[in-house]
Amino acid sequence: MSAAVREILGVERLELEPKPFPHLVLDGFFDPGLYQQLRAEFPQITKMKRPKGWGQSLYWGDAEYDAHLAESPAWKKVHDMVHSQEWIEFIIEQFGDYWRSEGCTVDLAKAVYVPYCEDRTDKELLELRRPAHPPHELWSRLDFYQSYSGYYRPVHLDHRRRLISMLVYFQDKDEVGMEGGELILHPPSFDLAMLERLHLYHAPKPFSKLRDRLAQTIAVKPKHNRMAVFPCGKHSWHSVPAVRSEIAPRQHIQITISSSYDAWN
């Protein structure tokens, strides 16, 4: 771990849990003092709406995002860490063996960070419209989210160009009176395997809601400075039950690392 990464994180190493698929839930992800500053300076998103659902988002490249980094040295420090070769190397150190065992197509020996900014249109697409980098040139995202009553994510897999998806929460579910809004991790099963083989990476809503209730899942509750991370392979099905009430919005960041091409066999 580099000094720049060690200064920001409250952990030295990420040890994955194997079931229902490799993942990790960790409290105290950011250094405690830094977390308090990040929480106090979490952006109040005013303009950017998610293309689907009840929520707002702020992405690198948005004018409001760039203005916030200029006003918050703490968030600028985290942004710069995530968009760095040191971060890529730290994540490969944690997840490289799993990626290889799951058929990752990226040559990790050549993996290098590039400062590519995926725009809002491409972010929603299964494939980039105009890939600009070879597969081993990896890039990061750090996105801000606020979610309100009605926000819902069906059972799905993240885009196959993604290598990891990491969430860090900035409020406690119970403190804000929230119902729903947990991250639900779904175990491998015949029905999900069939969806993946058919290249159906988002389950139909009625099926998804039934599965949220009946499957033997793991629920990750939003909690201050809690991080959840998983490699984005073919088994990493997850969902978010509808947020039904809250005093304050569900606030979190999502950090991803991606290739410009499909990263999985």
CSV table of C-alpha atoms in Angstrom, one decimal:
chain,number,residue,atom,x,y,z
A,1,MET,CA,0.0,0.0,0.0
A,2,SER,CA,1.4,3.4,-1.0
A,3,ALA,CA,1.7,6.3,1.5
A,4,ALA,CA,-1.0,8.2,-0.3
A,5,VAL,CA,-3.5,5.4,0.0
A,6,ARG,CA,-2.5,4.6,3.7
A,7,GLU,CA,-3.1,8.3,4.6
A,8,ILE,CA,-6.7,8.1,3.5
A,9,LEU,CA,-7.9,4.7,4.4
A,10,GLY,CA,-8.6,3.2,7.9
A,11,VAL,CA,-7.5,-0.3,6.8
A,12,GLU,CA,-4.4,-2.0,5.4
A,13,ARG,CA,-5.9,-4.9,3.6
A,14,LEU,CA,-9.3,-6.1,2.3
A,15,GLU,CA,-10.1,-9.7,3.2
A,16,LEU,CA,-13.0,-11.0,1.0
A,17,GLU,CA,-15.9,-13.1,2.3
A,18,PRO,CA,-16.6,-16.0,-0.1
A,19,LYS,CA,-20.4,-16.1,0.1
A,20,PRO,CA,-22.9,-15.5,-1.4
A,21,PHE,CA,-20.1,-14.3,-3.8
A,22,PRO,CA,-16.8,-12.8,-3.0
A,23,HIS,CA,-17.4,-9.4,-1.2
A,24,LEU,CA,-16.4,-7.4,1.8
A,25,VAL,CA,-18.3,-5.2,4.2
A,26,LEU,CA,-16.1,-3.1,6.4
A,27,ASP,CA,-16.8,-0.4,8.9
A,28,GLY,CA,-14.4,2.5,9.4
A,29,PHE,CA,-13.2,2.4,5.8
A,30,PHE,CA,-11.9,6.0,5.7
A,31,ASP,CA,-9.6,7.4,8.4
A,32,PRO,CA,-12.1,8.6,11.1
A,33,GLY,CA,-10.9,12.2,11.2
A,34,LEU,CA,-11.1,12.4,7.4
A,35,TYR,CA,-14.5,10.7,7.3
A,36,GLN,CA,-16.0,13.4,9.6
A,37,GLN,CA,-14.6,16.1,7.2
A,38,LEU,CA,-15.9,14.2,4.1
A,39,ARG,CA,-19.3,13.8,5.7
A,40,ALA,CA,-19.5,17.5,6.6
A,41,GLU,CA,-18.6,18.4,3.0
A,42,PHE,CA,-20.7,15.8,1.2
A,43,PRO,CA,-22.1,17.7,-1.7
A,44,GLN,CA,-25.7,18.9,-1.7
A,45,ILE,CA,-26.6,17.8,-5.2
A,46,THR,CA,-29.0,20.3,-6.8
A,47,LYS,CA,-28.9,19.7,-10.6
A,48,MET,CA,-28.0,16.2,-11.8
A,49,LYS,CA,-30.8,13.6,-11.9
A,50,ARG,CA,-30.3,9.9,-12.3
A,51,PRO,CA,-31.7,8.7,-15.6
A,52,LYS,CA,-33.8,6.1,-13.7
A,53,GLY,CA,-35.4,6.2,-10.3
A,54,TRP,CA,-35.8,8.7,-7.5
A,55,GLY,CA,-32.4,10.2,-6.9
A,56,GLN,CA,-29.6,12.5,-7.8
A,57,SER,CA,-26.1,11.9,-8.9
A,58,LEU,CA,-22.9,13.9,-9.4
A,59,TYR,CA,-20.2,12.6,-11.8
A,60,TRP,CA,-16.7,13.7,-12.6
A,61,GLY,CA,-17.0,16.0,-15.5
A,62,ASP,CA,-20.2,17.7,-14.2
A,63,ALA,CA,-19.6,21.4,-13.6
A,64,GLU,CA,-21.1,21.0,-10.1
A,65,TYR,CA,-18.7,18.1,-9.3
A,66,ASP,CA,-15.6,20.0,-10.4
A,67,ALA,CA,-16.7,23.1,-8.4
A,68,HIS,CA,-17.1,20.9,-5.3
A,69,LEU,CA,-13.6,19.5,-5.6
A,70,ALA,CA,-12.3,23.1,-5.8
A,71,GLU,CA,-14.1,23.9,-2.6
A,72,SER,CA,-13.3,20.8,-0.6
A,73,PRO,CA,-9.6,19.8,-0.2
A,74,ALA,CA,-10.8,16.6,1.6
A,75,TRP,CA,-12.8,15.4,-1.3
A,76,LYS,CA,-10.1,16.5,-3.7
A,77,LYS,CA,-7.7,14.3,-1.8
A,78,VAL,CA,-10.0,11.2,-2.1
A,79,HIS,CA,-10.7,11.9,-5.7
A,80,ASP,CA,-7.0,12.1,-6.5
A,81,MET,CA,-6.3,8.9,-4.7
A,82,VAL,CA,-9.0,7.0,-6.6
A,83,HIS,CA,-7.7,8.4,-9.9
A,84,SER,CA,-4.2,7.2,-9.5
A,85,GLN,CA,-1.8,4.3,-10.3
A,86,GLU,CA,-1.4,3.7,-6.6
A,87,TRP,CA,-5.1,3.0,-6.2
A,88,ILE,CA,-5.1,0.6,-9.2
A,89,GLU,CA,-2.2,-1.3,-7.7
A,90,PHE,CA,-3.8,-1.4,-4.3
A,91,ILE,CA,-7.0,-2.9,-5.7
A,92,ILE,CA,-5.2,-5.4,-7.9
A,93,GLU,CA,-3.3,-6.5,-4.7
A,94,GLN,CA,-6.6,-7.2,-3.0
A,95,PHE,CA,-8.6,-8.7,-5.9
A,96,GLY,CA,-6.2,-9.9,-8.6
A,97,ASP,CA,-6.2,-13.6,-7.6
A,98,TYR,CA,-10.0,-13.6,-7.6
A,99,TRP,CA,-10.2,-11.8,-11.0
A,100,ARG,CA,-7.9,-14.4,-12.5
A,101,SER,CA,-9.9,-17.3,-11.1
A,102,GLU,CA,-13.2,-15.9,-12.5
A,103,GLY,CA,-11.8,-15.5,-16.0
A,104,CYS,CA,-10.8,-11.8,-16.0
A,105,THR,CA,-9.6,-11.0,-19.5
A,106,VAL,CA,-7.4,-8.0,-18.5
A,107,ASP,CA,-3.7,-8.6,-18.5
A,108,LEU,CA,-3.1,-7.5,-14.9
A,109,ALA,CA,0.7,-7.6,-15.3
A,110,LYS,CA,0.3,-4.7,-17.8
A,111,ALA,CA,-2.5,-2.9,-15.9
A,112,VAL,CA,-2.0,0.9,-15.7
A,113,TYR,CA,-4.2,3.8,-14.7
A,114,VAL,CA,-5.3,6.3,-17.4
A,115,PRO,CA,-7.3,9.5,-16.6
A,116,TYR,CA,-10.3,8.6,-18.8
A,117,CYS,CA,-13.7,10.2,-18.0
A,118,GLU,CA,-16.7,8.1,-18.9
A,119,ASP,CA,-19.5,10.5,-19.8
A,120,ARG,CA,-23.1,10.2,-18.7
A,121,THR,CA,-24.3,8.6,-21.9
A,122,ASP,CA,-21.7,5.8,-21.9
A,123,LYS,CA,-22.2,5.1,-18.2
A,124,GLU,CA,-25.6,3.7,-18.9
A,125,LEU,CA,-24.6,1.6,-21.9
A,126,LEU,CA,-23.4,-2.0,-21.9
A,127,GLU,CA,-20.5,-1.0,-24.2
A,128,LEU,CA,-18.7,2.2,-24.7
A,129,ARG,CA,-19.6,4.0,-28.0
A,130,ARG,CA,-15.9,4.7,-28.9
A,131,PRO,CA,-13.4,2.8,-26.7
A,132,ALA,CA,-10.3,5.0,-26.4
A,133,HIS,CA,-7.9,2.7,-24.5
A,134,PRO,CA,-6.7,-0.9,-24.8
A,135,PRO,CA,-8.1,-3.4,-22.2
A,136,HIS,CA,-5.2,-3.1,-19.7
A,137,GLU,CA,-5.4,0.6,-19.4
A,138,LEU,CA,-7.8,1.0,-16.5
A,139,TRP,CA,-9.8,4.0,-15.3
A,140,SER,CA,-11.7,4.9,-12.2
A,141,ARG,CA,-14.9,6.7,-11.2
A,142,LEU,CA,-15.9,8.3,-7.9
A,143,ASP,CA,-19.6,9.2,-8.1
A,144,PHE,CA,-21.9,10.9,-5.5
A,145,TYR,CA,-25.5,9.8,-5.0
A,146,GLN,CA,-28.5,10.9,-3.1
A,147,SER,CA,-31.6,8.6,-3.1
A,148,TYR,CA,-35.1,9.4,-1.9
A,149,SER,CA,-38.4,7.5,-1.3
A,150,GLY,CA,-39.2,5.5,-4.4
A,151,TYR,CA,-35.5,4.8,-5.3
A,152,TYR,CA,-35.2,1.1,-6.3
A,153,ARG,CA,-32.6,-1.1,-8.1
A,154,PRO,CA,-33.7,-4.5,-9.3
A,155,VAL,CA,-31.5,-7.6,-9.2
A,156,HIS,CA,-28.7,-6.9,-11.7
A,157,LEU,CA,-25.1,-7.3,-12.6
A,158,ASP,CA,-22.9,-4.3,-13.2
A,159,HIS,CA,-21.5,-3.6,-16.6
A,160,ARG,CA,-19.0,-6.3,-17.7
A,161,ARG,CA,-16.3,-3.7,-18.3
A,162,ARG,CA,-16.3,-3.0,-14.5
A,163,LEU,CA,-13.7,-4.8,-12.4
A,164,ILE,CA,-14.9,-3.7,-8.9
A,165,SER,CA,-17.9,-1.8,-7.5
A,166,MET,CA,-17.4,-0.2,-4.1
A,167,LEU,CA,-20.0,1.7,-2.0
A,168,VAL,CA,-19.2,3.9,1.0
A,169,TYR,CA,-22.2,5.2,3.0
A,170,PHE,CA,-22.4,8.6,4.6
A,171,GLN,CA,-25.4,8.2,6.9
A,172,ASP,CA,-27.0,5.6,9.2
A,173,LYS,CA,-30.1,4.0,8.0
A,174,ASP,CA,-31.7,3.9,11.4
A,175,GLU,CA,-30.8,7.5,12.2
A,176,VAL,CA,-32.7,8.9,9.3
A,177,GLY,CA,-35.7,6.6,9.7
A,178,MET,CA,-35.1,4.8,6.4
A,179,GLU,CA,-37.1,1.7,5.3
A,180,GLY,CA,-35.5,-0.2,2.4
A,181,GLY,CA,-32.3,1.0,0.8
A,182,GLU,CA,-30.1,-1.9,1.8
A,183,LEU,CA,-27.6,-3.4,-0.6
A,184,ILE,CA,-28.8,-7.0,-1.1
A,185,LEU,CA,-26.3,-9.7,-2.3
A,186,HIS,CA,-27.8,-12.7,-4.0
A,187,PRO,CA,-26.3,-16.2,-4.0
A,188,PRO,CA,-25.6,-18.0,-7.2
A,189,SER,CA,-28.6,-19.9,-8.5
A,190,PHE,CA,-30.0,-21.6,-11.6
A,191,ASP,CA,-32.4,-18.7,-12.4
A,192,LEU,CA,-29.6,-16.1,-12.2
A,193,ALA,CA,-27.2,-18.2,-14.2
A,194,MET,CA,-29.8,-18.5,-17.0
A,195,LEU,CA,-30.3,-14.7,-17.0
A,196,GLU,CA,-26.5,-14.3,-17.3
A,197,ARG,CA,-26.2,-16.8,-20.2
A,198,LEU,CA,-29.0,-15.0,-22.0
A,199,HIS,CA,-27.1,-11.7,-21.5
A,200,LEU,CA,-30.0,-10.3,-19.4
A,201,TYR,CA,-28.1,-8.4,-16.8
A,202,HIS,CA,-31.2,-6.7,-15.2
A,203,ALA,CA,-33.9,-9.0,-13.8
A,204,PRO,CA,-37.5,-8.1,-14.5
A,205,LYS,CA,-39.0,-6.0,-11.7
A,206,PRO,CA,-41.7,-8.6,-10.5
A,207,PHE,CA,-39.0,-11.3,-10.4
A,208,SER,CA,-36.6,-9.1,-8.6
A,209,LYS,CA,-39.0,-8.0,-5.9
A,210,LEU,CA,-40.0,-11.7,-5.3
A,211,ARG,CA,-36.4,-12.7,-5.1
A,212,ASP,CA,-35.6,-9.9,-2.6
A,213,ARG,CA,-38.2,-11.4,-0.3
A,214,LEU,CA,-37.6,-15.1,-0.7
A,215,ALA,CA,-33.9,-15.8,-1.5
A,216,GLN,CA,-31.3,-16.4,1.1
A,217,THR,CA,-29.5,-13.1,0.7
A,218,ILE,CA,-27.1,-10.9,2.6
A,219,ALA,CA,-28.4,-7.4,3.4
A,220,VAL,CA,-25.9,-4.6,3.9
A,221,LYS,CA,-27.4,-1.7,5.9
A,222,PRO,CA,-26.2,1.8,5.3
A,223,LYS,CA,-24.1,3.0,8.2
A,224,HIS,CA,-21.6,5.7,8.8
A,225,ASN,CA,-18.2,5.0,7.1
A,226,ARG,CA,-19.4,1.5,6.1
A,227,MET,CA,-17.8,0.2,2.8
A,228,ALA,CA,-19.1,-2.7,0.7
A,229,VAL,CA,-17.1,-3.9,-2.3
A,230,PHE,CA,-17.3,-6.8,-4.7
A,231,PRO,CA,-15.6,-7.8,-8.0
A,232,CYS,CA,-18.1,-7.4,-10.9
A,233,GLY,CA,-18.0,-11.0,-12.2
A,234,LYS,CA,-20.8,-13.1,-13.5
A,235,HIS,CA,-21.9,-14.2,-10.0
A,236,SER,CA,-22.2,-10.7,-8.4
A,237,TRP,CA,-25.9,-10.3,-8.6
A,238,HIS,CA,-27.2,-7.5,-6.2
A,239,SER,CA,-30.2,-5.2,-5.7
A,240,VAL,CA,-31.5,-2.3,-3.6
A,241,PRO,CA,-35.0,-2.6,-2.2
A,242,ALA,CA,-37.2,0.5,-2.6
A,243,VAL,CA,-36.5,3.3,-0.2
A,244,ARG,CA,-39.9,3.8,1.4
A,245,SER,CA,-39.4,6.6,3.9
A,246,GLU,CA,-36.6,8.8,5.2
A,247,ILE,CA,-35.9,11.9,7.1
A,248,ALA,CA,-32.8,12.6,4.9
A,249,PRO,CA,-31.7,11.2,1.6
A,250,ARG,CA,-29.6,8.0,1.3
A,251,GLN,CA,-26.1,9.4,0.7
A,252,HIS,CA,-23.2,7.3,-0.6
A,253,ILE,CA,-20.4,7.3,-3.0
A,254,GLN,CA,-19.6,4.6,-5.6
A,255,ILE,CA,-16.1,3.9,-6.7
A,256,THR,CA,-15.5,1.7,-9.7
A,257,ILE,CA,-12.5,0.5,-11.7
A,258,SER,CA,-13.1,-0.3,-15.4
A,259,SER,CA,-11.6,-1.4,-18.6
A,260,SER,CA,-12.8,0.0,-21.9
A,261,TYR,CA,-13.8,-3.5,-23.0
A,262,ASP,CA,-15.6,-6.5,-21.6
A,263,ALA,CA,-13.4,-7.7,-18.7
A,264,TRP,CA,-14.9,-11.2,-18.1
A,265,ASN,CA,-15.1,-14.5,-20.0
